Amino acid sequence: MAARSAAPVVASKRPPGSEAVAPAHADAAAASFAALTHKLDYLDEADIRRIREAYKYADAAHLGQFRASGEPYITHPVAVATVLAELGLDVETLVAAILHDTIEDTPLTREELAAQFGEDVALLVDGVTKLDKLKFRDRQEAAAESFRKMLLAMSRDLRVIMIKLADRLHNMRTLGAQSREARARIARETLEIYAPIAQRLGMSLVKSELQNLGFRALHPWRHAIIEKHIRSQPVVRRESMAQVEVQLSQGLAREGLEHRLVSRIKTPLRPAR
């Protein structure tokens, strides 16, 4: 289950720089990279140059490859890097995110990536590639075994898992291009494997969005009804939340406990178990 790609590449593999790109595809790729650069204000110019270099390299490597939606494939790894930039990840992680499918889906090798971008980046890309190649006999084995192998990867470098989670998040955001069967499979996989890992890592926003998107894909009508109800009473829900926060804060203060309350409005997430 976890071994299959959520958004398969369409078209042939070509070496970097082998042919020109249609203007519309170039525009889509440039727009995705522009969205990423807007999230990089916490990095210095040298780091941003490295990210730009990685983008050009990956763009050439994925030339002629497209997602199921018809978009140039490069828009996917750039979107994955954008998710991680929003979390403030380091430059090596962002570079690896942009390159994360090159070993699996292009002629580029791990050795070439190491020579061009350093051993740290190559290790991260190789780690993500190995996770993508996990193969299982059935769903039950997939859920248990992927947890074990992902946790093992986490013990070596958490950034591998973070790239994989961002990869899954973008695939879930663009799930509509898949068949009904693929949407259901990917959504169950997301709820059973990836959302719990995000929770264990403390990536609450990523976890919540994975759950929300997974629930929507599996139960679109339930999701629509719940979402409509939630959106119809935003003021009431915010007022109720404020009252709860005040009561909790007062109770903690009376006990002399230092505290900081963090709350959020509930979204239509996964189905009850």
CSV table of C-alpha atoms in Angstrom, one decimal:
chain,number,residue,atom,x,y,z
A,1,MET,CA,0.0,0.0,0.0
A,2,ALA,CA,2.6,2.6,1.0
A,3,ALA,CA,4.8,1.7,-1.8
A,4,ARG,CA,2.6,3.1,-4.6
A,5,SER,CA,3.0,6.7,-5.6
A,6,ALA,CA,0.1,9.1,-4.8
A,7,ALA,CA,0.6,11.1,-8.0
A,8,PRO,CA,2.3,9.0,-10.8
A,9,VAL,CA,4.6,10.6,-13.3
A,10,VAL,CA,3.2,10.6,-16.9
A,11,ALA,CA,5.5,10.6,-19.9
A,12,SER,CA,9.1,9.5,-20.4
A,13,LYS,CA,12.2,10.2,-18.4
A,14,ARG,CA,14.7,12.6,-20.1
A,15,PRO,CA,18.2,13.8,-19.0
A,16,PRO,CA,18.6,17.3,-17.8
A,17,GLY,CA,18.6,20.0,-20.6
A,18,SER,CA,17.5,17.6,-23.4
A,19,GLU,CA,14.7,19.7,-24.9
A,20,ALA,CA,12.7,22.9,-24.7
A,21,VAL,CA,9.6,23.3,-22.5
A,22,ALA,CA,6.3,24.6,-23.9
A,23,PRO,CA,5.6,28.2,-22.7
A,24,ALA,CA,2.5,27.3,-20.7
A,25,HIS,CA,4.4,24.6,-18.9
A,26,ALA,CA,7.3,27.0,-18.2
A,27,ASP,CA,4.8,29.5,-16.8
A,28,ALA,CA,3.3,27.0,-14.5
A,29,ALA,CA,6.8,25.9,-13.3
A,30,ALA,CA,7.9,29.5,-12.8
A,31,ALA,CA,4.7,30.4,-10.9
A,32,SER,CA,5.3,27.5,-8.5
A,33,PHE,CA,8.9,28.5,-7.9
A,34,ALA,CA,7.8,32.2,-7.3
A,35,ALA,CA,5.4,30.9,-4.6
A,36,LEU,CA,8.3,29.2,-2.9
A,37,THR,CA,10.6,32.2,-3.0
A,38,HIS,CA,8.0,34.3,-1.2
A,39,LYS,CA,8.4,31.9,1.8
A,40,LEU,CA,12.2,32.2,2.0
A,41,ASP,CA,12.7,35.5,3.8
A,42,TYR,CA,14.2,33.6,6.8
A,43,LEU,CA,17.1,32.4,4.7
A,44,ASP,CA,20.2,34.4,3.5
A,45,GLU,CA,21.1,35.1,-0.1
A,46,ALA,CA,23.6,32.2,-0.3
A,47,ASP,CA,20.9,29.7,0.8
A,48,ILE,CA,18.4,31.1,-1.7
A,49,ARG,CA,20.9,30.8,-4.5
A,50,ARG,CA,21.3,27.1,-3.6
A,51,ILE,CA,17.6,26.6,-3.7
A,52,ARG,CA,17.4,28.4,-7.1
A,53,GLU,CA,20.2,26.1,-8.4
A,54,ALA,CA,18.3,23.0,-7.2
A,55,TYR,CA,15.2,24.2,-8.9
A,56,LYS,CA,16.9,24.7,-12.2
A,57,TYR,CA,18.6,21.3,-11.9
A,58,ALA,CA,15.3,19.5,-11.0
A,59,ASP,CA,13.4,21.4,-13.6
A,60,ALA,CA,15.8,20.1,-16.3
A,61,ALA,CA,15.7,16.6,-14.9
A,62,HIS,CA,11.9,16.4,-14.9
A,63,LEU,CA,11.6,17.9,-18.3
A,64,GLY,CA,8.8,16.2,-20.3
A,65,GLN,CA,7.3,14.6,-17.1
A,66,PHE,CA,3.8,15.6,-16.0
A,67,ARG,CA,1.4,14.9,-13.1
A,68,ALA,CA,-1.9,13.2,-13.6
A,69,SER,CA,-3.5,16.6,-13.6
A,70,GLY,CA,-1.4,17.6,-16.6
A,71,GLU,CA,0.8,20.0,-14.7
A,72,PRO,CA,4.6,19.9,-15.3
A,73,TYR,CA,6.0,17.5,-12.7
A,74,ILE,CA,8.4,20.0,-11.3
A,75,THR,CA,5.4,21.9,-9.7
A,76,HIS,CA,5.1,19.0,-7.3
A,77,PRO,CA,8.6,19.0,-5.7
A,78,VAL,CA,8.5,22.8,-5.6
A,79,ALA,CA,5.2,22.7,-3.7
A,80,VAL,CA,6.7,20.1,-1.3
A,81,ALA,CA,9.5,22.5,-0.6
A,82,THR,CA,7.0,25.4,-0.1
A,83,VAL,CA,5.2,23.4,2.6
A,84,LEU,CA,8.6,22.9,4.4
A,85,ALA,CA,9.6,26.5,3.9
A,86,GLU,CA,6.4,27.5,5.7
A,87,LEU,CA,7.6,25.4,8.6
A,88,GLY,CA,11.0,27.1,8.6
A,89,LEU,CA,13.1,24.2,7.6
A,90,ASP,CA,16.8,24.5,6.8
A,91,VAL,CA,18.2,24.9,3.3
A,92,GLU,CA,19.4,21.3,2.9
A,93,THR,CA,15.9,20.1,3.6
A,94,LEU,CA,14.4,22.5,1.0
A,95,VAL,CA,17.0,21.6,-1.6
A,96,ALA,CA,16.4,17.9,-1.0
A,97,ALA,CA,12.6,18.4,-1.2
A,98,ILE,CA,13.0,20.0,-4.7
A,99,LEU,CA,15.2,17.0,-5.7
A,100,HIS,CA,13.3,14.3,-3.8
A,101,ASP,CA,11.9,12.5,-6.9
A,102,THR,CA,15.0,12.8,-9.1
A,103,ILE,CA,16.6,9.5,-8.2
A,104,GLU,CA,13.4,7.5,-8.6
A,105,ASP,CA,11.9,9.3,-11.7
A,106,THR,CA,14.9,10.6,-13.7
A,107,PRO,CA,18.3,9.3,-14.9
A,108,LEU,CA,20.1,11.2,-12.1
A,109,THR,CA,22.0,9.2,-9.6
A,110,ARG,CA,22.7,9.6,-5.9
A,111,GLU,CA,26.3,10.1,-6.7
A,112,GLU,CA,25.5,13.0,-9.1
A,113,LEU,CA,23.4,14.7,-6.5
A,114,ALA,CA,26.1,14.3,-3.9
A,115,ALA,CA,28.7,15.9,-6.3
A,116,GLN,CA,26.4,18.8,-7.1
A,117,PHE,CA,24.6,19.5,-3.8
A,118,GLY,CA,26.6,17.7,-1.1
A,119,GLU,CA,26.4,14.4,0.8
A,120,ASP,CA,23.8,15.8,3.2
A,121,VAL,CA,21.3,16.5,0.5
A,122,ALA,CA,22.0,13.2,-1.3
A,123,LEU,CA,21.4,11.3,1.9
A,124,LEU,CA,18.0,13.0,2.4
A,125,VAL,CA,16.9,12.4,-1.2
A,126,ASP,CA,18.1,8.7,-1.0
A,127,GLY,CA,16.2,8.3,2.3
A,128,VAL,CA,12.9,9.6,0.7
A,129,THR,CA,13.5,7.3,-2.3
A,130,LYS,CA,13.9,4.2,-0.1
A,131,LEU,CA,10.6,5.0,1.7
A,132,ASP,CA,8.8,5.3,-1.7
A,133,LYS,CA,10.0,1.8,-2.6
A,134,LEU,CA,8.5,0.0,0.4
A,135,LYS,CA,6.5,-3.0,-0.7
A,136,PHE,CA,4.0,-5.0,1.3
A,137,ARG,CA,1.8,-8.1,0.9
A,138,ASP,CA,-1.4,-6.6,2.3
A,139,ARG,CA,-2.9,-3.5,4.0
A,140,GLN,CA,-2.4,-4.8,7.6
A,141,GLU,CA,1.3,-5.5,7.0
A,142,ALA,CA,1.7,-2.2,5.2
A,143,ALA,CA,0.4,-0.2,8.1
A,144,ALA,CA,2.5,-1.9,10.7
A,145,GLU,CA,5.7,-2.3,8.6
A,146,SER,CA,5.7,1.2,7.3
A,147,PHE,CA,5.4,2.6,10.8
A,148,ARG,CA,8.4,0.5,11.8
A,149,LYS,CA,10.5,1.5,8.8
A,150,MET,CA,9.5,5.1,8.9
A,151,LEU,CA,10.4,5.3,12.6
A,152,LEU,CA,13.7,3.7,11.8
A,153,ALA,CA,14.3,6.4,9.1
A,154,MET,CA,13.3,9.0,11.7
A,155,SER,CA,16.1,7.8,14.0
A,156,ARG,CA,18.6,8.6,11.3
A,157,ASP,CA,17.3,11.9,10.2
A,158,LEU,CA,13.9,13.4,11.0
A,159,ARG,CA,14.1,15.5,7.8
A,160,VAL,CA,13.5,12.5,5.6
A,161,ILE,CA,10.1,12.0,7.3
A,162,MET,CA,9.3,15.7,7.1
A,163,ILE,CA,9.9,15.7,3.4
A,164,LYS,CA,7.7,12.6,3.0
A,165,LEU,CA,4.9,14.2,5.0
A,166,ALA,CA,5.1,17.3,2.9
A,167,ASP,CA,5.1,15.2,-0.2
A,168,ARG,CA,1.9,13.4,1.0
A,169,LEU,CA,0.3,16.7,1.9
A,170,HIS,CA,0.7,18.1,-1.5
A,171,ASN,CA,-0.5,14.9,-3.1
A,172,MET,CA,-3.6,15.0,-0.9
A,173,ARG,CA,-4.2,18.7,-1.9
A,174,THR,CA,-4.2,17.6,-5.6
A,175,LEU,CA,-6.0,14.3,-5.2
A,176,GLY,CA,-8.8,15.2,-7.5
A,177,ALA,CA,-6.9,14.1,-10.6
A,178,GLN,CA,-6.8,10.5,-9.4
A,179,SER,CA,-9.5,7.8,-10.0
A,180,ARG,CA,-12.1,7.1,-7.3
A,181,GLU,CA,-10.3,3.9,-6.3
A,182,ALA,CA,-6.9,5.6,-6.1
A,183,ARG,CA,-8.4,8.5,-4.0
A,184,ALA,CA,-9.9,6.0,-1.5
A,185,ARG,CA,-6.7,4.0,-1.2
A,186,ILE,CA,-4.5,7.1,-0.8
A,187,ALA,CA,-6.9,8.7,1.7
A,188,ARG,CA,-7.0,5.5,3.9
A,189,GLU,CA,-3.2,5.3,3.7
A,190,THR,CA,-3.0,9.0,4.7
A,191,LEU,CA,-5.3,8.6,7.7
A,192,GLU,CA,-3.7,5.3,8.9
A,193,ILE,CA,0.0,6.0,8.4
A,194,TYR,CA,0.9,9.6,7.6
A,195,ALA,CA,-1.4,11.7,9.9
A,196,PRO,CA,-0.4,9.7,13.0
A,197,ILE,CA,3.3,10.2,12.2
A,198,ALA,CA,2.8,13.9,11.8
A,199,GLN,CA,1.1,13.9,15.1
A,200,ARG,CA,4.0,12.1,16.8
A,201,LEU,CA,6.4,14.7,15.3
A,202,GLY,CA,4.3,17.6,16.7
A,203,MET,CA,3.3,18.8,13.2
A,204,SER,CA,-0.2,19.6,14.3
A,205,LEU,CA,-1.2,21.7,11.3
A,206,VAL,CA,0.1,19.1,8.9
A,207,LYS,CA,-1.7,16.4,10.8
A,208,SER,CA,-5.0,18.3,10.9
A,209,GLU,CA,-4.9,19.0,7.1
A,210,LEU,CA,-4.0,15.4,6.3
A,211,GLN,CA,-6.9,14.2,8.4
A,212,ASN,CA,-9.3,16.8,6.9
A,213,LEU,CA,-8.3,16.0,3.3
A,214,GLY,CA,-8.4,12.2,4.0
A,215,PHE,CA,-11.9,12.4,5.5
A,216,ARG,CA,-13.1,14.5,2.6
A,217,ALA,CA,-11.8,12.0,0.0
A,218,LEU,CA,-13.3,9.0,1.8
A,219,HIS,CA,-16.6,10.7,2.8
A,220,PRO,CA,-17.3,13.7,0.6
A,221,TRP,CA,-21.0,14.0,1.5
A,222,ARG,CA,-20.4,13.8,5.3
A,223,HIS,CA,-17.5,16.2,4.9
A,224,ALA,CA,-19.7,18.7,3.0
A,225,ILE,CA,-22.5,18.5,5.6
A,226,ILE,CA,-20.2,19.0,8.5
A,227,GLU,CA,-18.3,21.8,6.8
A,228,LYS,CA,-21.5,23.6,5.9
A,229,HIS,CA,-22.6,23.4,9.6
A,230,ILE,CA,-19.3,24.6,10.9
A,231,ARG,CA,-19.2,27.5,8.4
A,232,SER,CA,-22.8,28.5,9.2
A,233,GLN,CA,-22.0,29.3,12.8
A,234,PRO,CA,-18.5,30.8,12.9
A,235,VAL,CA,-19.3,33.6,15.4
A,236,VAL,CA,-21.1,31.3,17.8
A,237,ARG,CA,-18.2,28.9,17.7
A,238,ARG,CA,-15.6,31.6,18.3
A,239,GLU,CA,-17.6,33.0,21.2
A,240,SER,CA,-17.9,29.5,22.8
A,241,MET,CA,-14.1,29.0,22.4
A,242,ALA,CA,-13.4,32.3,24.0
A,243,GLN,CA,-15.6,31.4,27.0
A,244,VAL,CA,-13.9,28.1,27.4
A,245,GLU,CA,-10.4,29.7,27.3
A,246,VAL,CA,-11.4,32.3,30.0
A,247,GLN,CA,-12.7,29.6,32.3
A,248,LEU,CA,-9.6,27.4,31.8
A,249,SER,CA,-7.3,30.4,32.3
A,250,GLN,CA,-9.1,31.5,35.5
A,251,GLY,CA,-9.0,28.0,36.9
A,252,LEU,CA,-5.3,27.5,36.2
A,253,ALA,CA,-4.5,31.0,37.7
A,254,ARG,CA,-6.4,30.1,40.9
A,255,GLU,CA,-4.2,27.0,41.2
A,256,GLY,CA,-1.1,29.2,40.8
A,257,LEU,CA,-0.1,27.4,37.6
A,258,GLU,CA,1.8,29.3,34.9
A,259,HIS,CA,0.2,28.5,31.5
A,260,ARG,CA,-0.3,29.5,27.9
A,261,LEU,CA,-3.5,28.4,26.2
A,262,VAL,CA,-3.5,27.5,22.6
A,263,SER,CA,-6.8,26.7,20.8
A,264,ARG,CA,-8.2,26.2,17.4
A,265,ILE,CA,-11.6,25.9,15.8
A,266,LYS,CA,-12.3,22.3,15.0
A,267,THR,CA,-12.5,21.3,11.3
A,268,PRO,CA,-14.3,18.3,9.7
A,269,LEU,CA,-11.6,15.7,10.1
A,270,ARG,CA,-11.5,11.9,10.0
A,271,PRO,CA,-14.5,9.7,10.7
A,272,ALA,CA,-15.0,8.3,14.2
A,273,ARG,CA,-13.2,5.0,14.9
